[in-house]
Coordinates of C-alpha atoms in Angstrom, one line a residue:
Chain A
X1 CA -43.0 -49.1 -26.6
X2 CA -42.3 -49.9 -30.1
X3 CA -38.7 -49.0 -30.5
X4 CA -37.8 -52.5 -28.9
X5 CA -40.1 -54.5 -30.8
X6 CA -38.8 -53.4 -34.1
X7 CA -35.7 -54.7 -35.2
X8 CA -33.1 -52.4 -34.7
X9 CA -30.6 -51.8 -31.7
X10 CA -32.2 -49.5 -29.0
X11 CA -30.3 -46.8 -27.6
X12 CA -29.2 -47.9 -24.2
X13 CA -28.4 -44.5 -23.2
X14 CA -25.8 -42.8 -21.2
X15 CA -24.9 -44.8 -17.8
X16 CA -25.0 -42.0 -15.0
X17 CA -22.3 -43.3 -12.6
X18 CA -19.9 -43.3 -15.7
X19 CA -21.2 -39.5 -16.4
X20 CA -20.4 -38.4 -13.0
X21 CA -17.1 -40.1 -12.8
X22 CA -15.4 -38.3 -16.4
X23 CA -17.3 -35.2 -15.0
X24 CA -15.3 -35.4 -11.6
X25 CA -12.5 -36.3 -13.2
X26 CA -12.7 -33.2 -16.0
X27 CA -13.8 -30.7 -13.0
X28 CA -10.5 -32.0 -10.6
X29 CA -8.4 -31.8 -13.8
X30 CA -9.7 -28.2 -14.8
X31 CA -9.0 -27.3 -10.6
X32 CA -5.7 -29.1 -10.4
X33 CA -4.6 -27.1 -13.2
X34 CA -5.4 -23.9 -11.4
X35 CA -4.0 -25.0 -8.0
X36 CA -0.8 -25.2 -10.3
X37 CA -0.7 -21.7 -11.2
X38 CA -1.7 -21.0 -7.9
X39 CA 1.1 -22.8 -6.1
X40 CA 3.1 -21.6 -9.3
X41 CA 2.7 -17.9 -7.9
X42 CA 3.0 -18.1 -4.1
X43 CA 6.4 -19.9 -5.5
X44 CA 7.3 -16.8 -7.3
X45 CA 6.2 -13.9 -4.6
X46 CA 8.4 -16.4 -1.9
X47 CA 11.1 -16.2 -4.3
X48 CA 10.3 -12.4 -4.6
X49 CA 10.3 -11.5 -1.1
X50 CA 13.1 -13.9 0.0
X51 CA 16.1 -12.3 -2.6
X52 CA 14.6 -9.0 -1.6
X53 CA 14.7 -9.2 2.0
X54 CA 18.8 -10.5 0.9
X55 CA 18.9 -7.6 -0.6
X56 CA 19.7 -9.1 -4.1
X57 CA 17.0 -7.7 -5.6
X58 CA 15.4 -3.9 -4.9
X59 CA 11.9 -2.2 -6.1
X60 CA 13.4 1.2 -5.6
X61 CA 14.6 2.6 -9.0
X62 CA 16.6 5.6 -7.3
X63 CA 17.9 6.1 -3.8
X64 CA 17.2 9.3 -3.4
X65 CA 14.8 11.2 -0.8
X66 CA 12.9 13.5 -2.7
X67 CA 10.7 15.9 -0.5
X68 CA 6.7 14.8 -1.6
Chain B
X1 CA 2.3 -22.7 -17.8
X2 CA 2.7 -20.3 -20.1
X3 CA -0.3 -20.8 -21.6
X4 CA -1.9 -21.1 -18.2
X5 CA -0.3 -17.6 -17.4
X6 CA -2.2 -15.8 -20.8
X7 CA -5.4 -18.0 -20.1
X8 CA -6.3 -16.3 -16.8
X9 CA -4.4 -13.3 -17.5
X10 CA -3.8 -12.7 -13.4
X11 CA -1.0 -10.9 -13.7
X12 CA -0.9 -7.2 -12.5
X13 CA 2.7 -6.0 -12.6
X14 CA 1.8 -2.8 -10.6
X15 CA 0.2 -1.6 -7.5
X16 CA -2.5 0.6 -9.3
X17 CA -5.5 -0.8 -11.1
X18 CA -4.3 -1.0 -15.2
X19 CA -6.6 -1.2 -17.8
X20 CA -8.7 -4.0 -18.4
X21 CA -6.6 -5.5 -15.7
X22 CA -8.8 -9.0 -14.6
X23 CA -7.4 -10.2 -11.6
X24 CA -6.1 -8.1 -8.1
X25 CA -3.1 -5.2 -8.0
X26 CA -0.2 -7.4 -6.2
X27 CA -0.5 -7.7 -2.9
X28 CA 2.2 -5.6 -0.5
X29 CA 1.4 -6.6 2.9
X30 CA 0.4 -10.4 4.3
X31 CA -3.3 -9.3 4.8
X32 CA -3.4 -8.9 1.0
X33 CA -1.7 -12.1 0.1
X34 CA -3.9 -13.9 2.5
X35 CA -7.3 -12.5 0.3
X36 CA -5.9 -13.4 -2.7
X37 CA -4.7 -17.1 -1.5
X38 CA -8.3 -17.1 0.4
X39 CA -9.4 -16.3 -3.9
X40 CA -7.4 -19.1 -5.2
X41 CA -8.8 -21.3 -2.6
X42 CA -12.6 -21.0 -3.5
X43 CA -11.6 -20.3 -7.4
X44 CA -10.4 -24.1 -7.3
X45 CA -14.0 -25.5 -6.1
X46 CA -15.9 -22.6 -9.0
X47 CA -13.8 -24.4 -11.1
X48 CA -14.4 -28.1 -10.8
X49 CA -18.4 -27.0 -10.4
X50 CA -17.9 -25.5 -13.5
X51 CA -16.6 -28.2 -15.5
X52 CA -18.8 -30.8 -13.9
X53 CA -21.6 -29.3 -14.4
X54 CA -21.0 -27.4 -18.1
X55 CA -20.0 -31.0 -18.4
X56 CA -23.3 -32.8 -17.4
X57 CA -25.5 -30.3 -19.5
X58 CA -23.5 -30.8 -22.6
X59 CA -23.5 -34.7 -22.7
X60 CA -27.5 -34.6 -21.4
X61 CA -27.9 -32.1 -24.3
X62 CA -26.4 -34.9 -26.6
X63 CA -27.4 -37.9 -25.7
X64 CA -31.5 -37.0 -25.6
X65 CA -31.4 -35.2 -28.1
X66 CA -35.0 -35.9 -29.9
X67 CA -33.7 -37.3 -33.3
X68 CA -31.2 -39.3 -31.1
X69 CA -33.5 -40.2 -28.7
X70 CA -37.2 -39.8 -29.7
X71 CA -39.0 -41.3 -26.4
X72 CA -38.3 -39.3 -23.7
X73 CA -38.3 -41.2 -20.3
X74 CA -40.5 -40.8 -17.5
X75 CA -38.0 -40.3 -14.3
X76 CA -39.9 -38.5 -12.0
X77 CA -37.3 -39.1 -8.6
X78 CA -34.3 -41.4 -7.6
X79 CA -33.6 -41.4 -3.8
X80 CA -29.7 -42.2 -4.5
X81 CA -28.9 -39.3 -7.0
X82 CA -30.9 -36.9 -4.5
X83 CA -28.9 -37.9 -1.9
X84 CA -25.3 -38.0 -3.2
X85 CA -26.7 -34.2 -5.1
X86 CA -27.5 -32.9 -1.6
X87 CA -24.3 -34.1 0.2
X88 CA -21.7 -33.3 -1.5
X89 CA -22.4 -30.2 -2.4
X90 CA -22.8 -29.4 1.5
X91 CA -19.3 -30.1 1.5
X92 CA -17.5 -27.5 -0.4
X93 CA -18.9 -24.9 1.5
X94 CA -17.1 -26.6 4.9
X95 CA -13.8 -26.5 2.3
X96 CA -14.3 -22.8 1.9
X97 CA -14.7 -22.2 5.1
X98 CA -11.9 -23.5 7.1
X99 CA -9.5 -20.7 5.3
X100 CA -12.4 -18.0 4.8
X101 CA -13.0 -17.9 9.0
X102 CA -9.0 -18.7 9.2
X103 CA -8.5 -15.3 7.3
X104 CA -11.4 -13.6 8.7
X105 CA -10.3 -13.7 12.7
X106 CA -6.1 -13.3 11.4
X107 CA -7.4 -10.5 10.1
X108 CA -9.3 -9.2 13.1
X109 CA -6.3 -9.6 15.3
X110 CA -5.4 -5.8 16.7
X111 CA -1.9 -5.1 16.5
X112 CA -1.2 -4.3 20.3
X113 CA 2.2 -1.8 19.6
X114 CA 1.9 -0.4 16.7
X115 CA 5.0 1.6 15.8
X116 CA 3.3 4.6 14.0
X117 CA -0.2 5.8 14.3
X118 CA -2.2 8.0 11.4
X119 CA -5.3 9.4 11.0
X120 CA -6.7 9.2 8.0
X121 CA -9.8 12.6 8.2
X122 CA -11.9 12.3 5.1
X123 CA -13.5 15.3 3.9
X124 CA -15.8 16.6 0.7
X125 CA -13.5 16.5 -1.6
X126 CA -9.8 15.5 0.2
X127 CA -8.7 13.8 2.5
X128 CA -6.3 15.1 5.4
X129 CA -3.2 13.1 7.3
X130 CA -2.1 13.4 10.7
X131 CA 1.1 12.0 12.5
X132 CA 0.6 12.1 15.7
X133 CA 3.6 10.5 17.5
X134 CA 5.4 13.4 16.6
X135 CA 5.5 16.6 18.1
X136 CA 6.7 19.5 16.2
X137 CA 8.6 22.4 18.3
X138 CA 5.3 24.3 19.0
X139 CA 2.8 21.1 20.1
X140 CA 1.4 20.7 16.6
X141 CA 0.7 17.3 15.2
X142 CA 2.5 16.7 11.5
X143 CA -0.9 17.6 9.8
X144 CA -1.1 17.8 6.0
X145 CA -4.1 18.2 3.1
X146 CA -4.0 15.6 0.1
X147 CA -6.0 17.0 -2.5
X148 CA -5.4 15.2 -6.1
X149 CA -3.7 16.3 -8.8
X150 CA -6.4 17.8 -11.8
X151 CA -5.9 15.8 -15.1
X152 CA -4.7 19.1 -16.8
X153 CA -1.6 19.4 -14.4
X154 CA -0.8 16.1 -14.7
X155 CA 3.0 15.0 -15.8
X156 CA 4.2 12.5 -18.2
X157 CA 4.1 8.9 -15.9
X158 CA 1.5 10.1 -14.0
X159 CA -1.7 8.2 -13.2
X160 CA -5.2 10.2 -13.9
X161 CA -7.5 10.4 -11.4
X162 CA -4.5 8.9 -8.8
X163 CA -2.1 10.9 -8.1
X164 CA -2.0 13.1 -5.1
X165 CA 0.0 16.2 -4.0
X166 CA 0.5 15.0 -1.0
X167 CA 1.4 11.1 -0.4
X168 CA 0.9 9.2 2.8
X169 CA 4.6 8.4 3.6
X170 CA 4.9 5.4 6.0
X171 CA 7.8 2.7 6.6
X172 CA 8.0 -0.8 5.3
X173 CA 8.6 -3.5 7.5
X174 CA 6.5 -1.9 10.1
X175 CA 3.4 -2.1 12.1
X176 CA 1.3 0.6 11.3
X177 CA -2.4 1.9 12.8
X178 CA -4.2 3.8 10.8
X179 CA -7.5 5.5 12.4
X180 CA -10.1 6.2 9.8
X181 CA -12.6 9.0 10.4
X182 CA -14.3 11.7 8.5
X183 CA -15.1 15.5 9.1
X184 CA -18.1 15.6 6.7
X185 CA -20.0 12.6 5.1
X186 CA -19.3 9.0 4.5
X187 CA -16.1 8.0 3.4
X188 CA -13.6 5.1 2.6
X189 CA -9.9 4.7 2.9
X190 CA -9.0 2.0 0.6
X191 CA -5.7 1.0 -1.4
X192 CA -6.3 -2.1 -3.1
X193 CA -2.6 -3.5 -2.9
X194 CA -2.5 -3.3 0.7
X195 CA -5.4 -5.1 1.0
X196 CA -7.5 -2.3 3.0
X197 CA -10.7 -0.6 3.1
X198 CA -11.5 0.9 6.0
X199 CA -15.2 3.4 6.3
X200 CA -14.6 6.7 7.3
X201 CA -17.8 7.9 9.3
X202 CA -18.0 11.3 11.2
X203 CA -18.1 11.2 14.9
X204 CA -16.5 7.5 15.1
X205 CA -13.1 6.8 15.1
X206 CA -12.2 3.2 12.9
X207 CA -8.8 1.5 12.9
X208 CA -7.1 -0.9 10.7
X209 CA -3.3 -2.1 10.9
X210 CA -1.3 -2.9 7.9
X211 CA 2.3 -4.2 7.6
X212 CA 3.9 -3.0 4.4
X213 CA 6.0 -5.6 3.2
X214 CA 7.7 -4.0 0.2
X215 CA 8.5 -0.7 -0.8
X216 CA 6.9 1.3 -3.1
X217 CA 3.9 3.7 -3.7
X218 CA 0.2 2.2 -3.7
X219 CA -3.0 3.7 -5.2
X220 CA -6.6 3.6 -4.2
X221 CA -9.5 5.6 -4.3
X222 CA -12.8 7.0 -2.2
X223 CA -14.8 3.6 -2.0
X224 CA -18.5 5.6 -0.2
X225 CA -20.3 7.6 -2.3
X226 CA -19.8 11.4 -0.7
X227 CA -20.7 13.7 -3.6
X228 CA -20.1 15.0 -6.6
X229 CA -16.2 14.6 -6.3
X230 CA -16.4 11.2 -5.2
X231 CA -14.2 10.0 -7.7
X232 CA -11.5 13.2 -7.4
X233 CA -10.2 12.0 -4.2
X234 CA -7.8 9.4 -3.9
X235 CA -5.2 7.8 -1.7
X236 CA -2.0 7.6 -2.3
X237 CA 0.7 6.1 0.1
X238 CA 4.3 6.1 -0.2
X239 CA 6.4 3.3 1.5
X240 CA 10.0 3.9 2.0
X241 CA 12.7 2.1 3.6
X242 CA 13.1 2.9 7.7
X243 CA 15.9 4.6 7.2
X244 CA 14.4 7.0 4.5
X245 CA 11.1 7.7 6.5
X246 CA 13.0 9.9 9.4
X247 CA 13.6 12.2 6.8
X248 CA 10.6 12.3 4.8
X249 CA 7.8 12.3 7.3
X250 CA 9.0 15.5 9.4
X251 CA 8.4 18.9 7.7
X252 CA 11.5 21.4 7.0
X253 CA 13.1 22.6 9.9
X254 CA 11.6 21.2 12.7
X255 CA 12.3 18.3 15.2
X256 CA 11.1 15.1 16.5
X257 CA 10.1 14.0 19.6
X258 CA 8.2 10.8 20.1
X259 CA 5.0 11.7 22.1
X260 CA 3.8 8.9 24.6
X261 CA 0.3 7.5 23.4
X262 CA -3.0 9.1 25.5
X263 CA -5.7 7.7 27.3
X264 CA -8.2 8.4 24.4
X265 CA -5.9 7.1 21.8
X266 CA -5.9 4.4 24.0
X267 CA -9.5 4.1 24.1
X268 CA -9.9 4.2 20.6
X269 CA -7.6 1.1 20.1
X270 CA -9.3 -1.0 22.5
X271 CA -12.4 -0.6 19.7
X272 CA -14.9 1.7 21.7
X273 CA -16.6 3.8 19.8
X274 CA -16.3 7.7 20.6
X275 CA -19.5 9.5 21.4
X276 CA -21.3 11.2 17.7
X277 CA -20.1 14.7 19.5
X278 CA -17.0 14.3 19.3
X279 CA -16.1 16.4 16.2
X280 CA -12.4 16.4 14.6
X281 CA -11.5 19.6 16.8
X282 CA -12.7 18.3 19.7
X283 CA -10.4 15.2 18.9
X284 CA -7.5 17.3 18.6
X285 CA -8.4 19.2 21.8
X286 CA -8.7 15.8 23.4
X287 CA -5.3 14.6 22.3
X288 CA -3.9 17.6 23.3
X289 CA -5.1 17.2 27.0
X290 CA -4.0 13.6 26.8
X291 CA -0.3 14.7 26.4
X292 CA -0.6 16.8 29.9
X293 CA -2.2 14.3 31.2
X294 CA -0.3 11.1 30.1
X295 CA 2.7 11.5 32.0
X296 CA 0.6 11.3 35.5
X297 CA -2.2 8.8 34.8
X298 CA -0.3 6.5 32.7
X299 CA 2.5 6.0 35.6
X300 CA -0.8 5.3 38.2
X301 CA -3.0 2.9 35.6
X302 CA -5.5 5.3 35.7
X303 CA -5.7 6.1 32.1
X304 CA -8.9 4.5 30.7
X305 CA -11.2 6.0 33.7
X306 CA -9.6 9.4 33.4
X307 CA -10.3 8.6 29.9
X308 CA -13.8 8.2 30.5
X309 CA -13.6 11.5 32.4
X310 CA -12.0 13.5 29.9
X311 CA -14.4 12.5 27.1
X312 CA -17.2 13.3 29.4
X313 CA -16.1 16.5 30.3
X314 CA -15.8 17.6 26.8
X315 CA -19.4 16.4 26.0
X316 CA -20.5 18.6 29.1
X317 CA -18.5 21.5 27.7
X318 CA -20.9 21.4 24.6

């Protein structure tokens, strides 16, 4: 090969075990964020359904029974 | 998070499908919420494949590139990196399924006592309810036609194309059954926020049980092609509070009893399939027989052979 031979640095390259690892890491990062939001929401629709089922919150806008 | 929140743009703040709306309607009963957790679940694993790999590509994009790195090499295999590539991505499917099959058999579970039954009768282009628990003064079944409301007679907060004239008015906080069936062609009973979708076939008789957990009113639309008004026919169910639902679910005038479930209906929920004669009449004629009937054979245990009998009989009287 005559890269080596001449006098310059040769590229080395990328190391693979490195690439995987800041690869894993990004992709778990990127999926931890969304188990966040995730979590974030089941938190929310608990908190939802738990002052509803107090009663301190209602979905109904007006009690009245209106024939359909 | 807030910046999360506008990134995937999940939110849905309504139980009808909004425009260019991205992720599901909100979910109103545990079935729902159990899809869209079962979503989240797998979303997590399409997103760490994602990054790694998006990841991978651009940095092998970069670094041999041909000014940066002229000589390509000559890797033709290495046993370790074929090994570790085949492994682990064999794992993540066992991660999805452990809550995919978990969902999958919850959601097969029959609801033994289900407080109210309805039959859902799809037909070109409407779609007809029946309640029968109840018993009007003259032996009728609460049977009513929901045909949807034409865009030109629409009012102001109305939804096009998802409004109906007549809702489905069930409880919350109950166990329902609805029975699925159609008097024509293929059809599907499916609202989105309830998590349900349910095939409406002539001569068979499908169930699905849903537990509303909120009140409120829920859209969905025909889901099987059936025609040229496949799209003008949609569902539209109405969920009011227990106390409310005695006095909406009853026409004018009349009273309630509640009638004692018949051997066919209980054929029907233990999952067998009705014969392909058995047309929507001839299900009503049955049900009717059932309620003279159910008295006697329920008290002696004889319902599901008498059952049996019944349906023959009717097939004979062809």
């Amino acid at each position: 090969m005559a890269a080596p031979k001449i006098g310059q640095a040769a590229y080395k390259g990328p190391s693979i075990i490195k690439e995987i690892f800041y690869g894993m890491a990004l992709g778990l990062t990127a999926g931890g964020l969304w188990k966040m939001h995730h979590w974030n929401n089941q938190k929310r629709t608990r908190e939802f359904y738990d002052l509803l089922n107090r009663g301190e919150v209602t979905v109904v806008l007006e009690n009245e029974v209106t024939s359909p | 998070m807030i910046v999360l929140e506008w990134l995937f743009l999940t939110i849905a703040p309504c139980d009808a499908a909004e425009p260019w709306q991205l992720g599901s309607q909100d979910a109103a009963t545990p079935m729902m919420q159990g899809i869209i957790d079962l979503h989240h679940d797998i979303f997590f694993f399409l997103i760490l494949i994602l990054v790694f790999v998006s990841r991978i590509l651009v940095r092998a994009l970069w670094h041999f590139h041909y000014k940066k790195n002229p000589i390509p090499q000559r890797i033709v295999h290495g046993t370790t990196i074929e090994i570790l590539r085949t492994i682990f991505p064999s794992i993540i499917p066992m991660f999805i399924a452990i809550p995919s099959f978990a969902l999958l058999y919850s959601m097969d579970e029959v609801v033994v006592d289900p407080a109210i039954t309805i039959k859902a009768i799809g037909h070109q282009w409407y779609r007809t309810y029946e309640y029968s628990d109840y018993n009007s003064s003259d032996e009728q079944s609460l049977t009513f036609d929901s045909y949807t409301i034409p865009e030109d007679d629409l009012e102001l907060g109305q939804s096009r194309l998802l409004e109906v004239d007549n809702r489905v008015v069930v409880p919350a906080q109950t166990h329902l059954r609805i029975i699925v069936t159609s008097a024509d062609v293929l059809h599907s009973w499916a609202v989105p926020s309830l998590g349900v979708k349910c095939d409406a076939v002539p001569g068979r008789l499908n169930q699905t049980s849903i537990l509303v957990q909120r009140e409120g009113v829920y859209y969905g639309q025909c889901s099987e092609i059936c025609g040229t008004n496949h799209a003008f026919m949609p569902i539209v169910v109405e969920a009011v509070s227990r106390k409310d639902y005695g006095s909406r679910a009853k026409p004018p005038h009349t009273t309630l009893r509640h009638k004692r479930r018949g051997p066919v209906a209980c054929l029907v929920s233990s999952g067998y399939e009705l014969p392909v004669f058995f047309q929507e009449e001839k299900i009503n004629l049955i049900l009717i027989m059932d309620q003279l009937i159910a008295d006697f054979v329920s008290r002696m245990g004889l319902a599901l052979p008498v059952a049996i009998l019944v349906a023959v009989k009717a097939g004979l009287a062809e």
